[in-house]
PDB file of N, CA and C in Angstrom:
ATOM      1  N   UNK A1149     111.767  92.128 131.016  1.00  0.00           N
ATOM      2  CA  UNK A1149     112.483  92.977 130.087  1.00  0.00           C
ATOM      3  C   UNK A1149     112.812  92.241 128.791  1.00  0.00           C
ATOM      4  N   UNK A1150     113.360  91.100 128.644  1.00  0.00           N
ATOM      5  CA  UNK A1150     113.850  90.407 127.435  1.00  0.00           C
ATOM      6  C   UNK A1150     112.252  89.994 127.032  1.00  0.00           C
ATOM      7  N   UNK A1151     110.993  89.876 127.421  1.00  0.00           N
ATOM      8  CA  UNK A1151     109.798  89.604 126.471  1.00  0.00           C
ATOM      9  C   UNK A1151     109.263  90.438 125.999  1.00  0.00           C
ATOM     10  N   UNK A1152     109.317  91.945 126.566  1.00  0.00           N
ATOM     11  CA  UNK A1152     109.685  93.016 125.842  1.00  0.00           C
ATOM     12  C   UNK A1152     110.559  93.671 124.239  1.00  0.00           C
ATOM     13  N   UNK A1153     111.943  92.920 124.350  1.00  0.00           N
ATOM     14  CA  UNK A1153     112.693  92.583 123.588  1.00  0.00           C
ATOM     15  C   UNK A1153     112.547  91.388 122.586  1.00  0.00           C
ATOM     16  N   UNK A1154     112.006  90.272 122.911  1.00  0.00           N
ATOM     17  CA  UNK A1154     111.222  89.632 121.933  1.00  0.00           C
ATOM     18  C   UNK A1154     110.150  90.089 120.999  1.00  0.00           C
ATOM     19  N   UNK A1155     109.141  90.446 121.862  1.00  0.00           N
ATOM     20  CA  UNK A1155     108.035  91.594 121.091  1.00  0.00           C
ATOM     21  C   UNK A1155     108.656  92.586 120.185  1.00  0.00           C
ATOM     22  N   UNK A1156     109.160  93.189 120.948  1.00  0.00           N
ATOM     23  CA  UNK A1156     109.368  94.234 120.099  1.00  0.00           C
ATOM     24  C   UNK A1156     110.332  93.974 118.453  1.00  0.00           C
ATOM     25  N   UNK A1157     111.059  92.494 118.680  1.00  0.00           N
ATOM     26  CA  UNK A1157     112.013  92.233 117.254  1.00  0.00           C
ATOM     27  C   UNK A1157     110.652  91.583 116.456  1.00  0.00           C
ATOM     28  N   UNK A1158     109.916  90.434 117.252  1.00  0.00           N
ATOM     29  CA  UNK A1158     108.618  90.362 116.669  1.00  0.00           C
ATOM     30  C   UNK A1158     107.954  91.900 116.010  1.00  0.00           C
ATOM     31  N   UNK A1159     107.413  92.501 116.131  1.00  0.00           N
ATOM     32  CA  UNK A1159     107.251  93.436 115.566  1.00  0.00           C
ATOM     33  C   UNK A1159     107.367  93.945 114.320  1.00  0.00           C
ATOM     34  N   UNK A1160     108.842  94.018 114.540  1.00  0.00           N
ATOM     35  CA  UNK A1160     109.830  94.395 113.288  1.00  0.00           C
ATOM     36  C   UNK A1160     109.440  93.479 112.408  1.00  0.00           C
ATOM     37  N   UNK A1161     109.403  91.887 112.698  1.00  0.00           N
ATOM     38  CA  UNK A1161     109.618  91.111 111.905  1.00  0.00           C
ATOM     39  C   UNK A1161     108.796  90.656 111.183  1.00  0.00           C
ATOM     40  N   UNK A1162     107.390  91.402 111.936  1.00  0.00           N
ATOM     41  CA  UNK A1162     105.769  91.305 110.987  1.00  0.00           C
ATOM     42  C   UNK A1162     105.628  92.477 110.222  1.00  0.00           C
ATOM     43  N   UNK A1163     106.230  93.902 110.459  1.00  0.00           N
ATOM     44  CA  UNK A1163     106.328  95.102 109.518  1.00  0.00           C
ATOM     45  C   UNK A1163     107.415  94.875 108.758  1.00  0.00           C
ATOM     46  N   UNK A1164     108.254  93.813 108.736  1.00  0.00           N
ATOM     47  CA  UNK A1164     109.036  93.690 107.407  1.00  0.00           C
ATOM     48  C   UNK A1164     108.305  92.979 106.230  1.00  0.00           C
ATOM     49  N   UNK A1165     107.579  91.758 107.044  1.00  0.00           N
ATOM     50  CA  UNK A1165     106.472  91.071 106.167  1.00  0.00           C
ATOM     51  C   UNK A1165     105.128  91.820 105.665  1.00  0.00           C
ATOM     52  N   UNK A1166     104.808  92.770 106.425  1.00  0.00           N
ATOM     53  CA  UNK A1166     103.736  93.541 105.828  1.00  0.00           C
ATOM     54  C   UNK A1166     104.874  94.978 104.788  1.00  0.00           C
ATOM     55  N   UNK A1167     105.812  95.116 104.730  1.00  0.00           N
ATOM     56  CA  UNK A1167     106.039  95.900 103.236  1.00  0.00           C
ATOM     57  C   UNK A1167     106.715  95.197 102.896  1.00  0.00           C
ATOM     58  N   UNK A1168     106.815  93.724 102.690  1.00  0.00           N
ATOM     59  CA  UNK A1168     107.335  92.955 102.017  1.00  0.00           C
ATOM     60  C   UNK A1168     106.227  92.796 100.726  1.00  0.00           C
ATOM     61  N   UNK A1169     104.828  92.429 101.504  1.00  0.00           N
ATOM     62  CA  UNK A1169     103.623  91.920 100.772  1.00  0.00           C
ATOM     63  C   UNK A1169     102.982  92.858 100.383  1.00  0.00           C
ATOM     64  N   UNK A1170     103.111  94.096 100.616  1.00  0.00           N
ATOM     65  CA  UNK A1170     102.132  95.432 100.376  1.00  0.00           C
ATOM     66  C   UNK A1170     101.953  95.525  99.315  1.00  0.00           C
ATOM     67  N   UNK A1171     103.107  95.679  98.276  1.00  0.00           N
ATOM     68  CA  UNK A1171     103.220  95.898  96.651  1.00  0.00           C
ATOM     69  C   UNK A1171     102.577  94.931  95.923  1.00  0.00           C
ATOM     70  N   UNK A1172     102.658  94.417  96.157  1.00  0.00           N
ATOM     71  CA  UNK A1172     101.585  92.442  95.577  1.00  0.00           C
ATOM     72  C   UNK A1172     100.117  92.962  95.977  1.00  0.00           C
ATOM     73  N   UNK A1173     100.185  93.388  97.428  1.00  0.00           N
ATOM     74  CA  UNK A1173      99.018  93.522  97.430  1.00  0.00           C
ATOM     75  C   UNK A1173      98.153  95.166  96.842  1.00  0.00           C
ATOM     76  N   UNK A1174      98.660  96.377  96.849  1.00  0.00           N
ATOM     77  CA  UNK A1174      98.099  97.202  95.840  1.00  0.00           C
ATOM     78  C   UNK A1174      98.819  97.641  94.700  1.00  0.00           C
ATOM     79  N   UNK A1175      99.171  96.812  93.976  1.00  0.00           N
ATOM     80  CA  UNK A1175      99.378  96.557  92.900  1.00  0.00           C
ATOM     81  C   UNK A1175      98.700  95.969  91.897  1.00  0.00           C
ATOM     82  N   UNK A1176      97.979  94.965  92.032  1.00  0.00           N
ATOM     83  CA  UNK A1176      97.331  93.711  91.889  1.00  0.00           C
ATOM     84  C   UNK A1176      95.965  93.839  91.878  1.00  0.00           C
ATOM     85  N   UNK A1177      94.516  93.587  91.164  1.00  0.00           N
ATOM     86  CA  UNK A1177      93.709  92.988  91.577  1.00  0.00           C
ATOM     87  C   UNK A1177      93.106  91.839  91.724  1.00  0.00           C
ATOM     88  N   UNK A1178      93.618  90.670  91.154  1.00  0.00           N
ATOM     89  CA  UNK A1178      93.575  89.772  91.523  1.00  0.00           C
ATOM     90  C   UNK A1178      95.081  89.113  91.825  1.00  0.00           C
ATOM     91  N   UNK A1179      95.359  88.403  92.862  1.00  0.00           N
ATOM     92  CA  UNK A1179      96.523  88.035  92.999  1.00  0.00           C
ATOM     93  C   UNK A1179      96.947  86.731  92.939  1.00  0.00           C
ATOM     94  N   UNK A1180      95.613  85.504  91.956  1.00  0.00           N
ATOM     95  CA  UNK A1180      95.780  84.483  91.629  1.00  0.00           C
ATOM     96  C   UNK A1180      96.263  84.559  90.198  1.00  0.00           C
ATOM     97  N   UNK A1181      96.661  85.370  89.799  1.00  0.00           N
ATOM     98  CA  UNK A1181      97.125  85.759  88.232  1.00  0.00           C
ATOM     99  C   UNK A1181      98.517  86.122  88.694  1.00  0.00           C
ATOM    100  N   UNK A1182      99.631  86.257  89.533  1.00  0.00           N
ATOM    101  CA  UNK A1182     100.420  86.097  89.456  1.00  0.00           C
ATOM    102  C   UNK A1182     101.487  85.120  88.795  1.00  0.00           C
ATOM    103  N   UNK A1183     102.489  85.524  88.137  1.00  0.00           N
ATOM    104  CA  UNK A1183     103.395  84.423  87.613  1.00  0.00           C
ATOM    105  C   UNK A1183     103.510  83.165  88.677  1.00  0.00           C
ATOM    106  N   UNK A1184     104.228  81.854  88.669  1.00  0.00           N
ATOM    107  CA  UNK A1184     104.843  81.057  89.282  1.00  0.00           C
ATOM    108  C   UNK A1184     106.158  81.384  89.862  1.00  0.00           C
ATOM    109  N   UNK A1185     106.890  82.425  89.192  1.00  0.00           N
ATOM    110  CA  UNK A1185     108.271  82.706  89.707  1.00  0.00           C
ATOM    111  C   UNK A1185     108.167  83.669  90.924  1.00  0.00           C
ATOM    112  N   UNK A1186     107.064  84.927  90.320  1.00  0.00           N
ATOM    113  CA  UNK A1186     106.060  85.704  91.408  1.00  0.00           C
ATOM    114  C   UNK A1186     106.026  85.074  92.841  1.00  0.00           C
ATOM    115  N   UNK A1187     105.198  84.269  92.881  1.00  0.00           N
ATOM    116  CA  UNK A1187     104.480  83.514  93.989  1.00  0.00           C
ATOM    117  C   UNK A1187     106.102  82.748  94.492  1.00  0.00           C
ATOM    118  N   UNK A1188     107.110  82.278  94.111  1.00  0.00           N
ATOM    119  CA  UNK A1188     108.125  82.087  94.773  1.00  0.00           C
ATOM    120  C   UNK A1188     108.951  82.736  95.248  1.00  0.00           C
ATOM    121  N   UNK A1189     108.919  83.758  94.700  1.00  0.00           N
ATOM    122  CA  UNK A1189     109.652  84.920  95.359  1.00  0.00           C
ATOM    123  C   UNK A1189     108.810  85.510  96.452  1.00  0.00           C
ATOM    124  N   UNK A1190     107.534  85.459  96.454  1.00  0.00           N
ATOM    125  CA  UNK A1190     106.962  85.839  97.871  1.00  0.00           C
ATOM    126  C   UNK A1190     107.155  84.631  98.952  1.00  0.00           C
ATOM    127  N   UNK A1191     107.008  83.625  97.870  1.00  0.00           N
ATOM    128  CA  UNK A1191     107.325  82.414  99.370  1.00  0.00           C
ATOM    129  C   UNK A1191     108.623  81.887  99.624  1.00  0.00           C
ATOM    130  N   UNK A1192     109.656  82.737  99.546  1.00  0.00           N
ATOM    131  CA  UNK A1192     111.258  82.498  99.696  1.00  0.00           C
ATOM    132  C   UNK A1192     111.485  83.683 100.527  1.00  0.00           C
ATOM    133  N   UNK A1193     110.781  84.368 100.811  1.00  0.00           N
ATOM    134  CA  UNK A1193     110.913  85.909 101.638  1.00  0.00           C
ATOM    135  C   UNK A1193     109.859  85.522 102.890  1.00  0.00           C
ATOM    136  N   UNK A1194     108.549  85.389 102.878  1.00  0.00           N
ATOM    137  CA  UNK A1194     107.288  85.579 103.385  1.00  0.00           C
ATOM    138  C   UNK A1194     107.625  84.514 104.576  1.00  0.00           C
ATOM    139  N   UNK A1195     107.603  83.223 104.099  1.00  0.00           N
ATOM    140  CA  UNK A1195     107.706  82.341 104.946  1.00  0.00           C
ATOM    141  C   UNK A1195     108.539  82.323 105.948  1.00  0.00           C
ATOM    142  N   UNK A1196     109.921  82.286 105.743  1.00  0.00           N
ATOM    143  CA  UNK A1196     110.830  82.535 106.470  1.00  0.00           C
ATOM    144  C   UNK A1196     110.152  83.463 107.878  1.00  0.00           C
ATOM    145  N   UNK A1197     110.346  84.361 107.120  1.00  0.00           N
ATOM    146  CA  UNK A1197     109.953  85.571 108.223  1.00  0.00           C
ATOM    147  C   UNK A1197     108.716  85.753 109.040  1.00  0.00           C
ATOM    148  N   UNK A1198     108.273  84.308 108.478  1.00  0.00           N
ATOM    149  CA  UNK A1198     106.268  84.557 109.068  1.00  0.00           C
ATOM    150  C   UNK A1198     106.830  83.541 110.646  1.00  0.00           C
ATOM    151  N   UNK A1199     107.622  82.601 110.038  1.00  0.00           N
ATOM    152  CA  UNK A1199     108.302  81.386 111.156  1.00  0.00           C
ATOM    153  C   UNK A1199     108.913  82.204 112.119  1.00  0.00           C
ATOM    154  N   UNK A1200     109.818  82.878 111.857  1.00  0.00           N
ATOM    155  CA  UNK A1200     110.570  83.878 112.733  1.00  0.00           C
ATOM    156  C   UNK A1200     109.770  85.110 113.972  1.00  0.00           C
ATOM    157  N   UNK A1201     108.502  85.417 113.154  1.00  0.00           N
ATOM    158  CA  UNK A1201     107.650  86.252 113.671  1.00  0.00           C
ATOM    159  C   UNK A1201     107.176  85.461 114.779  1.00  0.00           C
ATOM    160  N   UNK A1202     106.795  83.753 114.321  1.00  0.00           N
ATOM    161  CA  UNK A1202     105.880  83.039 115.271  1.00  0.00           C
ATOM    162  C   UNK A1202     107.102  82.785 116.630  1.00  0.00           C
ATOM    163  N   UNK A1203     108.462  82.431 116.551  1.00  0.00           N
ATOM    164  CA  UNK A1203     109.261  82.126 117.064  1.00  0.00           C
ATOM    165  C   UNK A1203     109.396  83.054 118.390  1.00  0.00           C
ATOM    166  N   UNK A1204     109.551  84.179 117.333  1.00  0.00           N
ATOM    167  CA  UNK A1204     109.595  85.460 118.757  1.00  0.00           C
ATOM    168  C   UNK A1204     108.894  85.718 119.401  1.00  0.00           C
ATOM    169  N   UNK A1205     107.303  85.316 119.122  1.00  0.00           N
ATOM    170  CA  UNK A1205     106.408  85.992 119.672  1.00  0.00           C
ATOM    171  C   UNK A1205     106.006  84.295 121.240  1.00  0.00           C
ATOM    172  N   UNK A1206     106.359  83.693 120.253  1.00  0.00           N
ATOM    173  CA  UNK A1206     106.549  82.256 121.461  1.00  0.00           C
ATOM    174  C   UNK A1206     107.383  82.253 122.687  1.00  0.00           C
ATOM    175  N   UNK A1207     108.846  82.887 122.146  1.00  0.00           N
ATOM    176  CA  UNK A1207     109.730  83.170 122.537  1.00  0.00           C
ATOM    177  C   UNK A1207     108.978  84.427 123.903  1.00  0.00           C
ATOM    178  N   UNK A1208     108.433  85.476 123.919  1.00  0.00           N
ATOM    179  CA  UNK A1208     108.743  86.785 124.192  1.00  0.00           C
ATOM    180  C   UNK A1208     107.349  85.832 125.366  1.00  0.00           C
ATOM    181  N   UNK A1209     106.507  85.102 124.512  1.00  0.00           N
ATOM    182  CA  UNK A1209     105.524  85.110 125.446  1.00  0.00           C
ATOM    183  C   UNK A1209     105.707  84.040 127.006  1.00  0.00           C
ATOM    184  N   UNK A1210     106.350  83.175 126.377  1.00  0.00           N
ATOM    185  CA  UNK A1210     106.942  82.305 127.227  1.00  0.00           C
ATOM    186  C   UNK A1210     108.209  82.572 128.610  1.00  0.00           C
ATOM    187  N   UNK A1211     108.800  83.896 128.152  1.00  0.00           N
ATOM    188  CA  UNK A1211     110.127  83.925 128.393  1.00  0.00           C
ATOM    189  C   UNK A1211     110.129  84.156 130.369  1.00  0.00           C
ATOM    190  N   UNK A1212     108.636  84.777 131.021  1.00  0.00           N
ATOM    191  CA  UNK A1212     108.984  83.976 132.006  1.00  0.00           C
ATOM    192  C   UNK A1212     108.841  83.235 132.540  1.00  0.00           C
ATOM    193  N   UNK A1213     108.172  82.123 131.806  1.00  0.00           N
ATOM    194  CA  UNK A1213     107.954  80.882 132.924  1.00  0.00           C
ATOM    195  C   UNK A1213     109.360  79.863 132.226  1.00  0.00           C
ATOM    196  N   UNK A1214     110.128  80.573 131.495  1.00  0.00           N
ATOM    197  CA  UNK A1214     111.109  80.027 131.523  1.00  0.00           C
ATOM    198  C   UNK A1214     112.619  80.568 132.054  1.00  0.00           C
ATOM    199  N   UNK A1215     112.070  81.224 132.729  1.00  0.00           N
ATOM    200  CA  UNK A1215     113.284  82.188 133.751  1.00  0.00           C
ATOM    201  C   UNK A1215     114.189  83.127 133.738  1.00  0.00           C
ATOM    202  N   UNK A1216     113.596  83.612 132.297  1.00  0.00           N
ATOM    203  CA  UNK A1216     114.461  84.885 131.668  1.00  0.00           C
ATOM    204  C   UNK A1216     113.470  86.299 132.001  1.00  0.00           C
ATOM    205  N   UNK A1217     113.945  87.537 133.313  1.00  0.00           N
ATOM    206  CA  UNK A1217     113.839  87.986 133.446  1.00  0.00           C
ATOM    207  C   UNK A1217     113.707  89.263 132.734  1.00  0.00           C
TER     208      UNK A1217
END
């Protein structure tokens, strides 16, 4: 049940990152022409949440051979 509950905040936490990045991405045709301030503001949001995504999904996958039912 709780790797269920991992997954599923995983989830969330990759559809926050995909309409986080959506607008950059059809907006844009090339997206190496972005500003420098641009590209930090995606990587002050993106990252975070890409770590968090990997966390949970480690988390959710692991969770029973570590004894959380």
């Amino acid at each position: 049940m709780i790797s269920n509950i991992f997954f599923g905040a995983a989830a969330v936490t990759f559809f926050a990152v995909f309409w986080l990045m959506l607008p950059a991405i059809a907006s844009r045709r090339d997206l190496m022409k972005m500003t420098p301030a641009e590209h930090g503001w995606y990587a002050k949001r993106i990252f975070p949440l890409m770590l968090l995504f990997a966390a949970l999904s480690t988390a959710g996958s692991l969770a029973g051979q570590w004894g959380w039912s």
